[in-house]
């Protein structure tokens, strides 16, 4: 009996994919509770591992939440990719990206706030590298739609056009981010109308961008900043 218990307790240390199990448990708790006030011990219990097991992969809770945020960006990018995979029109792809973005935030506000809030920003104003990489993958979908002609004309994705494309992305992101938070905080509603709201705001934004894309000053970044 004692020997069997000891073997069971040691089994978590040989977990096939402990990293993913802990991150998965964190995503589940975050979705259920809609806050980040959980402990690594709680996640270990959820994942069925010993309470010390998470520390084999994460130095602290911030490092874990950075991994959770990165998965959030990956999930959102997948939702965007799935929404656009059968669409040839750059305009339709951008509209589908907008709907997926707003829907993702409204359906899981706590994860959205973790991804786009300031919780993970360090004293150097930088964001964790694992999160930045995932966010850049998501940004690439926007760059592709915009450079392909979503604004009414192609804008080749070249160094010379970086500031113009970033200006369009910042305009798009500001609109969609604002709408998402307004819906989440119930300052705009009902949430059942979010697809129609997204379409309406997007069209107004595109009409404006067709005439003028705001100039981005040199040195401005769009996306999670690098550490200084």
PDB file of C-alpha atoms in Angstrom:
ATOM      1  CA  UNK A   1       0.000   0.000   0.000  1.00  0.00           C
ATOM      2  CA  UNK A   2       2.734   2.428   1.012  1.00  0.00           C
ATOM      3  CA  UNK A   3       4.880   1.458  -1.958  1.00  0.00           C
ATOM      4  CA  UNK A   4       1.937   1.982  -4.362  1.00  0.00           C
ATOM      5  CA  UNK A   5       1.235   5.446  -2.935  1.00  0.00           C
ATOM      6  CA  UNK A   6       4.867   6.448  -3.327  1.00  0.00           C
ATOM      7  CA  UNK A   7       4.866   5.366  -6.975  1.00  0.00           C
ATOM      8  CA  UNK A   8       1.711   7.377  -7.649  1.00  0.00           C
ATOM      9  CA  UNK A   9       3.219  10.463  -6.097  1.00  0.00           C
ATOM     10  CA  UNK A  10       6.319  10.181  -8.239  1.00  0.00           C
ATOM     11  CA  UNK A  11       4.444   9.615 -11.485  1.00  0.00           C
ATOM     12  CA  UNK A  12       3.807  13.358 -12.144  1.00  0.00           C
ATOM     13  CA  UNK A  13       7.532  13.937 -12.490  1.00  0.00           C
ATOM     14  CA  UNK A  14       7.442  11.653 -15.539  1.00  0.00           C
ATOM     15  CA  UNK A  15       4.420  13.374 -17.035  1.00  0.00           C
ATOM     16  CA  UNK A  16       4.583  13.172 -20.828  1.00  0.00           C
ATOM     17  CA  UNK A  17       3.763  16.845 -21.369  1.00  0.00           C
ATOM     18  CA  UNK A  18       3.669  18.523 -17.986  1.00  0.00           C
ATOM     19  CA  UNK A  19       4.190  22.011 -19.447  1.00  0.00           C
ATOM     20  CA  UNK A  20       1.063  21.760 -21.603  1.00  0.00           C
ATOM     21  CA  UNK A  21      -0.903  20.159 -18.782  1.00  0.00           C
ATOM     22  CA  UNK A  22      -0.196  23.056 -16.417  1.00  0.00           C
ATOM     23  CA  UNK A  23      -0.921  25.685 -19.081  1.00  0.00           C
ATOM     24  CA  UNK A  24      -4.119  23.851 -19.988  1.00  0.00           C
ATOM     25  CA  UNK A  25      -5.194  23.807 -16.343  1.00  0.00           C
ATOM     26  CA  UNK A  26      -4.482  27.545 -16.091  1.00  0.00           C
ATOM     27  CA  UNK A  27      -6.561  28.252 -19.195  1.00  0.00           C
ATOM     28  CA  UNK A  28      -9.442  26.223 -17.759  1.00  0.00           C
ATOM     29  CA  UNK A  29      -9.336  27.985 -14.374  1.00  0.00           C
ATOM     30  CA  UNK A  30      -9.029  31.392 -16.045  1.00  0.00           C
ATOM     31  CA  UNK A  31     -12.034  30.685 -18.240  1.00  0.00           C
ATOM     32  CA  UNK A  32     -14.144  29.431 -15.329  1.00  0.00           C
ATOM     33  CA  UNK A  33     -13.210  32.035 -12.714  1.00  0.00           C
ATOM     34  CA  UNK A  34     -12.502  34.985 -15.052  1.00  0.00           C
ATOM     35  CA  UNK A  35      -9.609  36.163 -12.869  1.00  0.00           C
ATOM     36  CA  UNK A  36      -5.933  35.378 -12.382  1.00  0.00           C
ATOM     37  CA  UNK A  37      -6.155  34.906  -8.629  1.00  0.00           C
ATOM     38  CA  UNK A  38      -5.199  31.246  -8.651  1.00  0.00           C
ATOM     39  CA  UNK A  39      -2.133  29.473  -7.299  1.00  0.00           C
ATOM     40  CA  UNK A  40       0.322  27.114  -8.946  1.00  0.00           C
ATOM     41  CA  UNK A  41      -0.659  24.599  -6.262  1.00  0.00           C
ATOM     42  CA  UNK A  42      -4.272  24.751  -7.487  1.00  0.00           C
ATOM     43  CA  UNK A  43      -3.131  24.197 -11.067  1.00  0.00           C
ATOM     44  CA  UNK A  44      -1.021  21.233 -10.008  1.00  0.00           C
ATOM     45  CA  UNK A  45      -4.080  19.683  -8.374  1.00  0.00           C
ATOM     46  CA  UNK A  46      -6.094  20.316 -11.539  1.00  0.00           C
ATOM     47  CA  UNK A  47      -3.434  18.704 -13.702  1.00  0.00           C
ATOM     48  CA  UNK A  48      -3.132  15.747 -11.334  1.00  0.00           C
ATOM     49  CA  UNK A  49       0.513  16.362 -10.475  1.00  0.00           C
ATOM     50  CA  UNK A  50       2.435  17.065  -7.282  1.00  0.00           C
ATOM     51  CA  UNK A  51       2.305  20.631  -5.961  1.00  0.00           C
ATOM     52  CA  UNK A  52       5.998  21.154  -6.763  1.00  0.00           C
ATOM     53  CA  UNK A  53       5.762  19.882 -10.342  1.00  0.00           C
ATOM     54  CA  UNK A  54       4.870  23.249 -11.991  1.00  0.00           C
ATOM     55  CA  UNK A  55       8.139  24.752 -10.777  1.00  0.00           C
ATOM     56  CA  UNK A  56      10.016  22.361 -13.038  1.00  0.00           C
ATOM     57  CA  UNK A  57       8.740  24.414 -15.979  1.00  0.00           C
ATOM     58  CA  UNK A  58       7.836  27.821 -14.549  1.00  0.00           C
ATOM     59  CA  UNK A  59       9.984  29.905 -12.212  1.00  0.00           C
ATOM     60  CA  UNK A  60       6.949  31.793 -10.923  1.00  0.00           C
ATOM     61  CA  UNK A  61       3.342  32.649 -11.692  1.00  0.00           C
ATOM     62  CA  UNK A  62       4.255  35.486 -14.074  1.00  0.00           C
ATOM     63  CA  UNK A  63       6.232  33.086 -16.239  1.00  0.00           C
ATOM     64  CA  UNK A  64       3.260  30.718 -16.284  1.00  0.00           C
ATOM     65  CA  UNK A  65       0.856  33.507 -17.218  1.00  0.00           C
ATOM     66  CA  UNK A  66       3.187  34.552 -20.044  1.00  0.00           C
ATOM     67  CA  UNK A  67       2.857  31.023 -21.432  1.00  0.00           C
ATOM     68  CA  UNK A  68      -0.925  31.192 -20.987  1.00  0.00           C
ATOM     69  CA  UNK A  69      -1.028  34.529 -22.813  1.00  0.00           C
ATOM     70  CA  UNK A  70       1.084  33.103 -25.633  1.00  0.00           C
ATOM     71  CA  UNK A  71      -1.389  30.236 -26.015  1.00  0.00           C
ATOM     72  CA  UNK A  72      -4.174  32.822 -26.036  1.00  0.00           C
ATOM     73  CA  UNK A  73      -2.521  34.575 -28.994  1.00  0.00           C
ATOM     74  CA  UNK A  74      -2.047  31.226 -30.725  1.00  0.00           C
ATOM     75  CA  UNK A  75      -5.722  30.337 -30.210  1.00  0.00           C
ATOM     76  CA  UNK A  76      -6.845  33.743 -31.477  1.00  0.00           C
ATOM     77  CA  UNK A  77      -4.568  33.460 -34.506  1.00  0.00           C
ATOM     78  CA  UNK A  78      -6.031  30.018 -35.240  1.00  0.00           C
ATOM     79  CA  UNK A  79      -9.570  31.395 -34.961  1.00  0.00           C
ATOM     80  CA  UNK A  80      -8.629  34.151 -37.386  1.00  0.00           C
ATOM     81  CA  UNK A  81      -6.961  31.702 -39.773  1.00  0.00           C
ATOM     82  CA  UNK A  82      -9.946  29.353 -39.695  1.00  0.00           C
ATOM     83  CA  UNK A  83     -12.306  32.277 -40.325  1.00  0.00           C
ATOM     84  CA  UNK A  84     -10.351  33.436 -43.386  1.00  0.00           C
ATOM     85  CA  UNK A  85      -9.151  30.191 -44.970  1.00  0.00           C
ATOM     86  CA  UNK A  86     -11.961  29.990 -47.541  1.00  0.00           C
ATOM     87  CA  UNK A  87     -12.034  33.709 -48.364  1.00  0.00           C
ATOM     88  CA  UNK A  88     -10.241  35.119 -51.404  1.00  0.00           C
ATOM     89  CA  UNK A  89     -11.173  38.776 -50.948  1.00  0.00           C
ATOM     90  CA  UNK A  90      -8.730  40.718 -48.728  1.00  0.00           C
ATOM     91  CA  UNK A  91     -11.657  42.875 -47.569  1.00  0.00           C
ATOM     92  CA  UNK A  92     -13.642  39.797 -46.517  1.00  0.00           C
ATOM     93  CA  UNK A  93     -10.581  38.372 -44.771  1.00  0.00           C
ATOM     94  CA  UNK A  94     -10.105  41.551 -42.757  1.00  0.00           C
ATOM     95  CA  UNK A  95     -13.805  41.543 -41.806  1.00  0.00           C
ATOM     96  CA  UNK A  96     -13.535  37.906 -40.701  1.00  0.00           C
ATOM     97  CA  UNK A  97     -10.406  38.733 -38.677  1.00  0.00           C
ATOM     98  CA  UNK A  98     -12.278  41.577 -36.978  1.00  0.00           C
ATOM     99  CA  UNK A  99     -15.217  39.339 -36.059  1.00  0.00           C
ATOM    100  CA  UNK A 100     -12.917  36.616 -34.711  1.00  0.00           C
ATOM    101  CA  UNK A 101     -10.955  39.169 -32.670  1.00  0.00           C
ATOM    102  CA  UNK A 102     -14.003  40.714 -30.990  1.00  0.00           C
ATOM    103  CA  UNK A 103     -15.674  37.353 -30.436  1.00  0.00           C
ATOM    104  CA  UNK A 104     -12.518  35.939 -28.826  1.00  0.00           C
ATOM    105  CA  UNK A 105     -12.331  38.801 -26.354  1.00  0.00           C
ATOM    106  CA  UNK A 106     -16.023  38.835 -25.482  1.00  0.00           C
ATOM    107  CA  UNK A 107     -16.111  35.068 -24.954  1.00  0.00           C
ATOM    108  CA  UNK A 108     -13.133  35.018 -22.573  1.00  0.00           C
ATOM    109  CA  UNK A 109     -12.567  38.495 -21.078  1.00  0.00           C
ATOM    110  CA  UNK A 110     -10.004  37.393 -18.478  1.00  0.00           C
ATOM    111  CA  UNK A 111      -7.749  35.808 -21.091  1.00  0.00           C
ATOM    112  CA  UNK A 112      -8.199  38.853 -23.337  1.00  0.00           C
ATOM    113  CA  UNK A 113      -7.212  41.235 -20.527  1.00  0.00           C
ATOM    114  CA  UNK A 114      -4.186  39.077 -19.742  1.00  0.00           C
ATOM    115  CA  UNK A 115      -3.104  39.170 -23.391  1.00  0.00           C
ATOM    116  CA  UNK A 116      -3.697  42.868 -24.009  1.00  0.00           C
ATOM    117  CA  UNK A 117      -3.502  44.377 -20.530  1.00  0.00           C
ATOM    118  CA  UNK A 118      -0.453  45.517 -18.610  1.00  0.00           C
ATOM    119  CA  UNK A 119      -0.186  42.612 -16.152  1.00  0.00           C
ATOM    120  CA  UNK A 120       2.772  41.013 -17.930  1.00  0.00           C
ATOM    121  CA  UNK A 121       4.615  44.217 -18.797  1.00  0.00           C
ATOM    122  CA  UNK A 122       7.914  44.302 -16.920  1.00  0.00           C
ATOM    123  CA  UNK A 123       9.778  47.220 -15.373  1.00  0.00           C
ATOM    124  CA  UNK A 124      11.643  47.585 -18.671  1.00  0.00           C
ATOM    125  CA  UNK A 125       8.272  48.014 -20.461  1.00  0.00           C
ATOM    126  CA  UNK A 126       8.961  44.811 -22.385  1.00  0.00           C
ATOM    127  CA  UNK A 127       6.697  41.798 -22.720  1.00  0.00           C
ATOM    128  CA  UNK A 128       7.802  38.146 -22.330  1.00  0.00           C
ATOM    129  CA  UNK A 129       9.502  36.821 -25.508  1.00  0.00           C
ATOM    130  CA  UNK A 130       7.200  33.774 -25.693  1.00  0.00           C
ATOM    131  CA  UNK A 131       4.190  36.086 -25.777  1.00  0.00           C
ATOM    132  CA  UNK A 132       5.700  38.487 -28.305  1.00  0.00           C
ATOM    133  CA  UNK A 133       6.439  35.674 -30.763  1.00  0.00           C
ATOM    134  CA  UNK A 134       2.831  34.463 -30.638  1.00  0.00           C
ATOM    135  CA  UNK A 135       1.509  38.022 -30.996  1.00  0.00           C
ATOM    136  CA  UNK A 136       3.694  38.647 -34.047  1.00  0.00           C
ATOM    137  CA  UNK A 137       2.228  35.554 -35.707  1.00  0.00           C
ATOM    138  CA  UNK A 138      -1.237  37.026 -35.206  1.00  0.00           C
ATOM    139  CA  UNK A 139      -0.144  40.416 -36.532  1.00  0.00           C
ATOM    140  CA  UNK A 140       1.109  38.710 -39.698  1.00  0.00           C
ATOM    141  CA  UNK A 141      -2.494  37.836 -40.612  1.00  0.00           C
ATOM    142  CA  UNK A 142      -3.402  41.527 -40.535  1.00  0.00           C
ATOM    143  CA  UNK A 143      -0.350  42.484 -42.564  1.00  0.00           C
ATOM    144  CA  UNK A 144      -1.283  39.923 -45.220  1.00  0.00           C
ATOM    145  CA  UNK A 145      -4.872  41.186 -45.553  1.00  0.00           C
ATOM    146  CA  UNK A 146      -3.845  44.853 -45.645  1.00  0.00           C
ATOM    147  CA  UNK A 147      -0.938  44.375 -48.032  1.00  0.00           C
ATOM    148  CA  UNK A 148      -3.191  42.307 -50.332  1.00  0.00           C
ATOM    149  CA  UNK A 149      -5.695  45.135 -50.742  1.00  0.00           C
ATOM    150  CA  UNK A 150      -8.180  45.075 -47.849  1.00  0.00           C
ATOM    151  CA  UNK A 151      -8.122  48.889 -47.791  1.00  0.00           C
ATOM    152  CA  UNK A 152      -9.089  49.168 -51.449  1.00  0.00           C
ATOM    153  CA  UNK A 153      -5.576  49.066 -52.881  1.00  0.00           C
ATOM    154  CA  UNK A 154      -2.562  46.779 -52.446  1.00  0.00           C
ATOM    155  CA  UNK A 155       0.192  48.033 -50.147  1.00  0.00           C
ATOM    156  CA  UNK A 156       3.262  45.856 -50.783  1.00  0.00           C
ATOM    157  CA  UNK A 157       4.755  44.528 -47.550  1.00  0.00           C
ATOM    158  CA  UNK A 158       8.121  46.235 -47.940  1.00  0.00           C
ATOM    159  CA  UNK A 159      10.352  48.188 -45.593  1.00  0.00           C
ATOM    160  CA  UNK A 160       9.298  51.416 -47.294  1.00  0.00           C
ATOM    161  CA  UNK A 161       5.644  50.712 -46.457  1.00  0.00           C
ATOM    162  CA  UNK A 162       6.105  49.504 -42.878  1.00  0.00           C
ATOM    163  CA  UNK A 163       4.917  52.726 -41.254  1.00  0.00           C
ATOM    164  CA  UNK A 164       1.874  52.931 -43.552  1.00  0.00           C
ATOM    165  CA  UNK A 165       0.877  49.323 -42.840  1.00  0.00           C
ATOM    166  CA  UNK A 166       1.470  49.833 -39.110  1.00  0.00           C
ATOM    167  CA  UNK A 167      -0.725  52.935 -39.258  1.00  0.00           C
ATOM    168  CA  UNK A 168      -3.546  50.902 -40.780  1.00  0.00           C
ATOM    169  CA  UNK A 169      -3.069  48.111 -38.222  1.00  0.00           C
ATOM    170  CA  UNK A 170      -3.088  50.586 -35.338  1.00  0.00           C
ATOM    171  CA  UNK A 171      -6.336  52.116 -36.605  1.00  0.00           C
ATOM    172  CA  UNK A 172      -7.911  48.670 -36.991  1.00  0.00           C
ATOM    173  CA  UNK A 173      -6.649  47.456 -33.610  1.00  0.00           C
ATOM    174  CA  UNK A 174      -7.783  50.604 -31.796  1.00  0.00           C
ATOM    175  CA  UNK A 175     -11.306  50.211 -33.181  1.00  0.00           C
ATOM    176  CA  UNK A 176     -11.595  46.482 -32.459  1.00  0.00           C
ATOM    177  CA  UNK A 177      -9.888  46.669 -29.065  1.00  0.00           C
ATOM    178  CA  UNK A 178     -12.153  49.506 -27.997  1.00  0.00           C
ATOM    179  CA  UNK A 179     -15.290  47.705 -29.163  1.00  0.00           C
ATOM    180  CA  UNK A 180     -14.216  44.499 -27.421  1.00  0.00           C
ATOM    181  CA  UNK A 181     -13.680  46.213 -24.067  1.00  0.00           C
ATOM    182  CA  UNK A 182     -16.899  48.219 -24.364  1.00  0.00           C
ATOM    183  CA  UNK A 183     -18.812  44.986 -24.956  1.00  0.00           C
ATOM    184  CA  UNK A 184     -16.995  43.158 -22.157  1.00  0.00           C
ATOM    185  CA  UNK A 185     -17.680  45.983 -19.696  1.00  0.00           C
ATOM    186  CA  UNK A 186     -21.291  46.199 -20.899  1.00  0.00           C
ATOM    187  CA  UNK A 187     -20.951  49.827 -21.893  1.00  0.00           C
ATOM    188  CA  UNK A 188     -22.176  48.794 -25.341  1.00  0.00           C
ATOM    189  CA  UNK A 189     -24.574  45.958 -25.974  1.00  0.00           C
ATOM    190  CA  UNK A 190     -26.093  43.544 -26.238  1.00  0.00           C
ATOM    191  CA  UNK A 191     -23.244  41.139 -26.946  1.00  0.00           C
ATOM    192  CA  UNK A 192     -25.535  39.239 -29.329  1.00  0.00           C
ATOM    193  CA  UNK A 193     -25.161  42.211 -31.691  1.00  0.00           C
ATOM    194  CA  UNK A 194     -21.350  42.137 -31.685  1.00  0.00           C
ATOM    195  CA  UNK A 195     -21.082  40.745 -35.226  1.00  0.00           C
ATOM    196  CA  UNK A 196     -23.261  43.532 -36.613  1.00  0.00           C
ATOM    197  CA  UNK A 197     -21.463  46.154 -34.530  1.00  0.00           C
ATOM    198  CA  UNK A 198     -18.106  44.870 -35.732  1.00  0.00           C
ATOM    199  CA  UNK A 199     -19.198  44.999 -39.374  1.00  0.00           C
ATOM    200  CA  UNK A 200     -20.559  48.534 -38.999  1.00  0.00           C
ATOM    201  CA  UNK A 201     -17.461  49.946 -37.275  1.00  0.00           C
ATOM    202  CA  UNK A 202     -15.130  48.121 -39.640  1.00  0.00           C
ATOM    203  CA  UNK A 203     -16.839  49.558 -42.708  1.00  0.00           C
ATOM    204  CA  UNK A 204     -16.662  53.076 -41.299  1.00  0.00           C
ATOM    205  CA  UNK A 205     -12.989  52.564 -40.508  1.00  0.00           C
ATOM    206  CA  UNK A 206     -12.239  51.210 -43.991  1.00  0.00           C
ATOM    207  CA  UNK A 207     -14.017  54.162 -45.608  1.00  0.00           C
ATOM    208  CA  UNK A 208     -11.750  56.479 -43.654  1.00  0.00           C
ATOM    209  CA  UNK A 209      -8.566  54.491 -44.343  1.00  0.00           C
ATOM    210  CA  UNK A 210      -9.353  54.443 -48.062  1.00  0.00           C
ATOM    211  CA  UNK A 211      -8.919  58.222 -48.010  1.00  0.00           C
ATOM    212  CA  UNK A 212      -6.142  58.571 -45.467  1.00  0.00           C
ATOM    213  CA  UNK A 213      -3.942  56.209 -43.460  1.00  0.00           C
ATOM    214  CA  UNK A 214      -2.572  57.942 -40.350  1.00  0.00           C
ATOM    215  CA  UNK A 215       1.160  58.493 -40.377  1.00  0.00           C
ATOM    216  CA  UNK A 216       3.040  56.568 -37.703  1.00  0.00           C
ATOM    217  CA  UNK A 217       5.953  58.587 -36.277  1.00  0.00           C
ATOM    218  CA  UNK A 218       9.390  57.032 -36.619  1.00  0.00           C
ATOM    219  CA  UNK A 219      10.300  54.850 -33.673  1.00  0.00           C
ATOM    220  CA  UNK A 220       6.728  53.889 -32.790  1.00  0.00           C
ATOM    221  CA  UNK A 221       6.023  50.163 -32.354  1.00  0.00           C
ATOM    222  CA  UNK A 222       2.708  48.410 -32.950  1.00  0.00           C
ATOM    223  CA  UNK A 223       2.444  45.238 -30.898  1.00  0.00           C
ATOM    224  CA  UNK A 224       4.104  44.022 -27.679  1.00  0.00           C
ATOM    225  CA  UNK A 225       7.315  46.043 -27.266  1.00  0.00           C
ATOM    226  CA  UNK A 226      10.763  44.586 -26.918  1.00  0.00           C
ATOM    227  CA  UNK A 227      12.497  44.925 -23.581  1.00  0.00           C
ATOM    228  CA  UNK A 228      14.746  47.953 -23.362  1.00  0.00           C
TER     229      UNK A 228
END
